[in-house]
PDB file of C-alpha atoms in Angstrom:
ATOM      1  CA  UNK F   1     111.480 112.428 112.467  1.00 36.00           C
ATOM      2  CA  UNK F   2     109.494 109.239 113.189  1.00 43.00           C
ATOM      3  CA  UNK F   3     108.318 106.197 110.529  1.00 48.00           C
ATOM      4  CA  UNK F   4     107.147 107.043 107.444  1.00 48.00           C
ATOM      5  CA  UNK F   5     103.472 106.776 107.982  1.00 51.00           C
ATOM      6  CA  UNK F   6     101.429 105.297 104.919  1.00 53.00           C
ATOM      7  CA  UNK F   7      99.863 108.621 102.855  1.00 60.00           C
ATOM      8  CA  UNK F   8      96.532 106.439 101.702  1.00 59.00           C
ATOM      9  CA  UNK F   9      94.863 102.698 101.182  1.00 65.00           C
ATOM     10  CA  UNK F  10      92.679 102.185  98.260  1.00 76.00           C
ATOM     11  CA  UNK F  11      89.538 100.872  99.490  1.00 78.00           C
ATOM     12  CA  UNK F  12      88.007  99.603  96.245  1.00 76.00           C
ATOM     13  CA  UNK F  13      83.878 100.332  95.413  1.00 80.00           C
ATOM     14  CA  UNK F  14      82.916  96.767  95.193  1.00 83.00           C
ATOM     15  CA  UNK F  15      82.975  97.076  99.360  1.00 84.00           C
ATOM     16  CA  UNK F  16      79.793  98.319  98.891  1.00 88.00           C
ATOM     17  CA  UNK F  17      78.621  95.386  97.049  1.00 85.00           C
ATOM     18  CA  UNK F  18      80.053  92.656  98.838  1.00 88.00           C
ATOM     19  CA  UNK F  19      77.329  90.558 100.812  1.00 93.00           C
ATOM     20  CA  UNK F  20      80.059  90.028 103.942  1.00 92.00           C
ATOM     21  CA  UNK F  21      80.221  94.200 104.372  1.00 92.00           C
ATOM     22  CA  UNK F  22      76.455  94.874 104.010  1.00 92.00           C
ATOM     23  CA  UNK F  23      75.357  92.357 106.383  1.00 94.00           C
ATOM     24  CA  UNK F  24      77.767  94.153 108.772  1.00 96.00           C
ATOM     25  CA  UNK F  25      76.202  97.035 111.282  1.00 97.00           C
ATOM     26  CA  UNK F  26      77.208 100.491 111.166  1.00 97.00           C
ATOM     27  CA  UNK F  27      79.703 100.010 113.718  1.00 98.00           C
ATOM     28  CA  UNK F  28      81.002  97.027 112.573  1.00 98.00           C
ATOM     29  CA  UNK F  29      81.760  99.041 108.971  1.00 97.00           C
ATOM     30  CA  UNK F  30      83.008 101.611 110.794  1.00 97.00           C
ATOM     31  CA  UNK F  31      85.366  99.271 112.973  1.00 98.00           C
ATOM     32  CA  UNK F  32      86.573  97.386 109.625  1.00 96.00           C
ATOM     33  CA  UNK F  33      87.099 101.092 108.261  1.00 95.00           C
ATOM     34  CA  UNK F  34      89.131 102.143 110.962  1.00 96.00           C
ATOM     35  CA  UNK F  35      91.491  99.004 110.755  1.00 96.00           C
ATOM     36  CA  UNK F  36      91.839  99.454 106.878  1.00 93.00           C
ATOM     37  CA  UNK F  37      92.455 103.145 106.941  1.00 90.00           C
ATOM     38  CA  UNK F  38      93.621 103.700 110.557  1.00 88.00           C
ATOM     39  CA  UNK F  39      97.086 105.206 111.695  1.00 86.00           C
ATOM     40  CA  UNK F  40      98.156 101.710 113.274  1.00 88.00           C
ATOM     41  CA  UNK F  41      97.841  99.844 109.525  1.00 91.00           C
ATOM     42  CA  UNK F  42     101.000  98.858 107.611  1.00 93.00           C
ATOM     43  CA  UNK F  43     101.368  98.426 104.124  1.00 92.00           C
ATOM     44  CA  UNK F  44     100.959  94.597 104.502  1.00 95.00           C
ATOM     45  CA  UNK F  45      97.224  95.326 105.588  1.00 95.00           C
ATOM     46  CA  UNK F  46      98.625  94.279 109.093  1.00 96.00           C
ATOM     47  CA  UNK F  47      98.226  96.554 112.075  1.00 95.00           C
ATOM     48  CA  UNK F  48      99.080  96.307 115.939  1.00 96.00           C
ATOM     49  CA  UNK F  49      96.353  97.448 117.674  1.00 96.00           C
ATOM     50  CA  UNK F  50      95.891  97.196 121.316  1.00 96.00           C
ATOM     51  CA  UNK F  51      92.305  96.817 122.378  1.00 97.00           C
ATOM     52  CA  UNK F  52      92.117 100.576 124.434  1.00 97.00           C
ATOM     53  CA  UNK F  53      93.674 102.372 121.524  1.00 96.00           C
ATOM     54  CA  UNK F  54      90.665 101.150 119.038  1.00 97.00           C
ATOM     55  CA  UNK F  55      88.361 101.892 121.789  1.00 98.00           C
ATOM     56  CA  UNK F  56      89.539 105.080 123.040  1.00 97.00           C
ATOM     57  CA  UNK F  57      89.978 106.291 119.112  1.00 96.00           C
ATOM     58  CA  UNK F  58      86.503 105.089 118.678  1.00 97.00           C
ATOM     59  CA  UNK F  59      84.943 106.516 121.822  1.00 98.00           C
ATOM     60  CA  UNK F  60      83.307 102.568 122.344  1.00 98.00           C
ATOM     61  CA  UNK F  61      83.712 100.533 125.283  1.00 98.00           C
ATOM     62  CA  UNK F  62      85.326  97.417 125.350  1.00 98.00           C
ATOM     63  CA  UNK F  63      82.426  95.261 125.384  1.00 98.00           C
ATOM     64  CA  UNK F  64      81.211  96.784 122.089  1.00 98.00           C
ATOM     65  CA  UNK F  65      84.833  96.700 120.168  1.00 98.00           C
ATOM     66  CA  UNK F  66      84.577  92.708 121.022  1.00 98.00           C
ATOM     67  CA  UNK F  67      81.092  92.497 119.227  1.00 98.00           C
ATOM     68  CA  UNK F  68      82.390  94.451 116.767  1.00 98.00           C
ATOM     69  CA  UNK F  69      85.910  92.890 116.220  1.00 98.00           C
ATOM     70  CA  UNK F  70      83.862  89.157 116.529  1.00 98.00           C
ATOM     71  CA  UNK F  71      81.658  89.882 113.871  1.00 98.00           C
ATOM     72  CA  UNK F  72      84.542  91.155 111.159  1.00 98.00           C
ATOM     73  CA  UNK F  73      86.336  87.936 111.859  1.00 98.00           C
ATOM     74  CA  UNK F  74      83.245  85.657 111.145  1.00 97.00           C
ATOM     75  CA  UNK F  75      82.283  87.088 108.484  1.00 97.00           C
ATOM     76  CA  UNK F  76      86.155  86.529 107.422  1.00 97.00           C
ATOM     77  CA  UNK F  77      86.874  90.256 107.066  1.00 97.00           C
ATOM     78  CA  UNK F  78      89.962  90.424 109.313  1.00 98.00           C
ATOM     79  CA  UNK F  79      91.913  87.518 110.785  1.00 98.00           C
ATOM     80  CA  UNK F  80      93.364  88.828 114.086  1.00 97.00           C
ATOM     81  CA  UNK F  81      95.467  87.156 117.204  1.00 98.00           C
ATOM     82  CA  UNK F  82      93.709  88.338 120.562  1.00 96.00           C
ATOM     83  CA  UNK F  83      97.425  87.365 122.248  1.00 97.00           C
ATOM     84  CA  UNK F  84      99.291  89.739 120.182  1.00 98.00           C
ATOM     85  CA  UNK F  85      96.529  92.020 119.016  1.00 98.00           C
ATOM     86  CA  UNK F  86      97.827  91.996 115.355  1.00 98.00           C
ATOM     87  CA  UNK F  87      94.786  92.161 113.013  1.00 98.00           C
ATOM     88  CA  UNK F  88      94.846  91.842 108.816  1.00 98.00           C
ATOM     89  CA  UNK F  89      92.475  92.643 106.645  1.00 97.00           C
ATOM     90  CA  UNK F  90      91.635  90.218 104.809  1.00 96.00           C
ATOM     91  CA  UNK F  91      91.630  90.309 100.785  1.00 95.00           C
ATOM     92  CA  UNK F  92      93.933  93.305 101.395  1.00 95.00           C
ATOM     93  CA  UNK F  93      96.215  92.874  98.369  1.00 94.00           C
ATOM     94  CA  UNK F  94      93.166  93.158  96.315  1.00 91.00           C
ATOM     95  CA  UNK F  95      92.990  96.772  95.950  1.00 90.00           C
ATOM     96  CA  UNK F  96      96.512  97.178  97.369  1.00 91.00           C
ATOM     97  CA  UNK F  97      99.047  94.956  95.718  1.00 91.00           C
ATOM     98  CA  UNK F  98     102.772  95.220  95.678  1.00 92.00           C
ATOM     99  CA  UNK F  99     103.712  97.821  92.971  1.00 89.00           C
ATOM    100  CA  UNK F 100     107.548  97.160  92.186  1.00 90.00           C
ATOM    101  CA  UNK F 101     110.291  95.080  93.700  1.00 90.00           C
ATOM    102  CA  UNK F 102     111.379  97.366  96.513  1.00 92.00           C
ATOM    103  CA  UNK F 103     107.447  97.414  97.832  1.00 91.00           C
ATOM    104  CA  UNK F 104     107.214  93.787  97.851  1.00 93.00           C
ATOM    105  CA  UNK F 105     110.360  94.076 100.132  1.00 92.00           C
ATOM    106  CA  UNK F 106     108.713  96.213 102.500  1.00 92.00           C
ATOM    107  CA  UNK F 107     105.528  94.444 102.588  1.00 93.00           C
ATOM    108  CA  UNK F 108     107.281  91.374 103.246  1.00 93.00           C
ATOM    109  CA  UNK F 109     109.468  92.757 105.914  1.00 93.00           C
ATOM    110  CA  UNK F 110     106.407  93.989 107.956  1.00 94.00           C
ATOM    111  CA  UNK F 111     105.103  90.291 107.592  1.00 94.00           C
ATOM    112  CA  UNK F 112     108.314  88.540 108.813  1.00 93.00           C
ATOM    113  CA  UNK F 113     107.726  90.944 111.588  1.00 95.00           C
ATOM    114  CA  UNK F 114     104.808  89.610 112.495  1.00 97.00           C
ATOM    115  CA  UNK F 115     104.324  87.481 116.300  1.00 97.00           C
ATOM    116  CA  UNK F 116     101.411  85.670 115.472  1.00 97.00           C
ATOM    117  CA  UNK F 117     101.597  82.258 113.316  1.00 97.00           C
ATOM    118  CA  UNK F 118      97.828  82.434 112.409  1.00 97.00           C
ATOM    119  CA  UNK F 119      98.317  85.886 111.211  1.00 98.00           C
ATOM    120  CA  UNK F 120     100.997  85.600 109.867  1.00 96.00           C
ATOM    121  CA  UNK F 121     100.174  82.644 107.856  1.00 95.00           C
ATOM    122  CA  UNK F 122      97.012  84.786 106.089  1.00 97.00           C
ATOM    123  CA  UNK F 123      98.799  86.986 105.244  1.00 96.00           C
ATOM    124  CA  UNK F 124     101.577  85.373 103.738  1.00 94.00           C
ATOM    125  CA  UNK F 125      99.129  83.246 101.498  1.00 94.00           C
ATOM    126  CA  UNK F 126      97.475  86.299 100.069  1.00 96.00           C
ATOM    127  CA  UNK F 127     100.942  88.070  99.378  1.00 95.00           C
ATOM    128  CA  UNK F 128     102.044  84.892  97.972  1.00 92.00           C
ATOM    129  CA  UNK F 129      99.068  85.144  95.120  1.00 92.00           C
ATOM    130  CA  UNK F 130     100.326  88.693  94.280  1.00 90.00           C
ATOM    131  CA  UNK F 131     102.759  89.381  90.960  1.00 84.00           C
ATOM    132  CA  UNK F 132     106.042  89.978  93.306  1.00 85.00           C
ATOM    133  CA  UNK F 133     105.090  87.890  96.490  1.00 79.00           C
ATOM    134  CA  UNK F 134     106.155  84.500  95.718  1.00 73.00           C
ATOM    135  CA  UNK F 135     109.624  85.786  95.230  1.00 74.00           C
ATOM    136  CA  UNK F 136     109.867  87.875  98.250  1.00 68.00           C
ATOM    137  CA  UNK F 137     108.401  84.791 100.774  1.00 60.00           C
ATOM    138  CA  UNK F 138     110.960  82.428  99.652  1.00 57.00           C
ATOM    139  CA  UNK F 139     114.009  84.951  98.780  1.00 50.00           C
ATOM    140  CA  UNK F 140     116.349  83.837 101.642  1.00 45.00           C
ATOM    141  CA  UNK F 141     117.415  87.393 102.117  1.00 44.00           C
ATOM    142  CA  UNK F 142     114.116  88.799 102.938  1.00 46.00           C
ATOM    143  CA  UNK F 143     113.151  85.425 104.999  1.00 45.00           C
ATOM    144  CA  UNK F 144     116.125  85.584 107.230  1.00 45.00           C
ATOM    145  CA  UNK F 145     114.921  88.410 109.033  1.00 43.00           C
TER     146      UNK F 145
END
């Protein structure tokens, strides 16, 4: 049997009040949906996702994913890495935070596994304002990997 794939993501109600979101198309909600919710996302709000798999899951082409993609990273909805394709979702550990010691681990294994530095930098400072994250980004066991 593969991974353990995540069961849910809370996506909290004040989306729908948040002046970044609403100024956001259809698409573009739909887009920032698919990357909060979507089978590539980890529990560190981080995902992988290749450019054809968003657009062949979406039925788009590639032109429109770009608009799409563009416009969640001004408004400072995701930070994403067009080398390595790695997207977060920004504000992430907002409505999905760490819950014990042993989750903390996990999220911080998934960012240590991260290949982009600007990525990876996000979402380190967001973990880092969480209850467990500051111990897990400088515990030397979890930062040696």
């Amino acid at each position: 049997m593969g991974e353990l794939v995540r069961q849910f993501h809370k996506v909290g109600p004040t989306v729908w009040r948040s002046r970044r979101f609403l100024a956001l198309t259809n698409d573009q909600r739909l887009l920032w949906f698919y990357f909060s919710t979507g089978p590539h996302q980890t529990s560190a709000g981080c995902c992988l996702v290749p450019p054809a798999y968003a657009v062949a899951d979406l039925g788009w082409t590639m032109d429109h994913y770009q608009l799409c993609l563009d416009a969640l990273a001004t408004a400072d909805l995701i930070c994403h890495d067009e080398e390595t394709n790695e997207i977060y979702v920004c504000r992430w550990f907002q409505t999905s935070p760490p819950t014990n010691g042993k989750h903390a681990a996990g999220i911080a294994s998934h960012i240590y596994k991260l290949d982009s530095d600007r990525v990876r930098e996000k979402v380190e400072a967001e973990f880092d304002e969480t209850e467990w994250g500051a111990q897990f980004m400088t515990s030397p066991s979890i930062a040696s990997r």
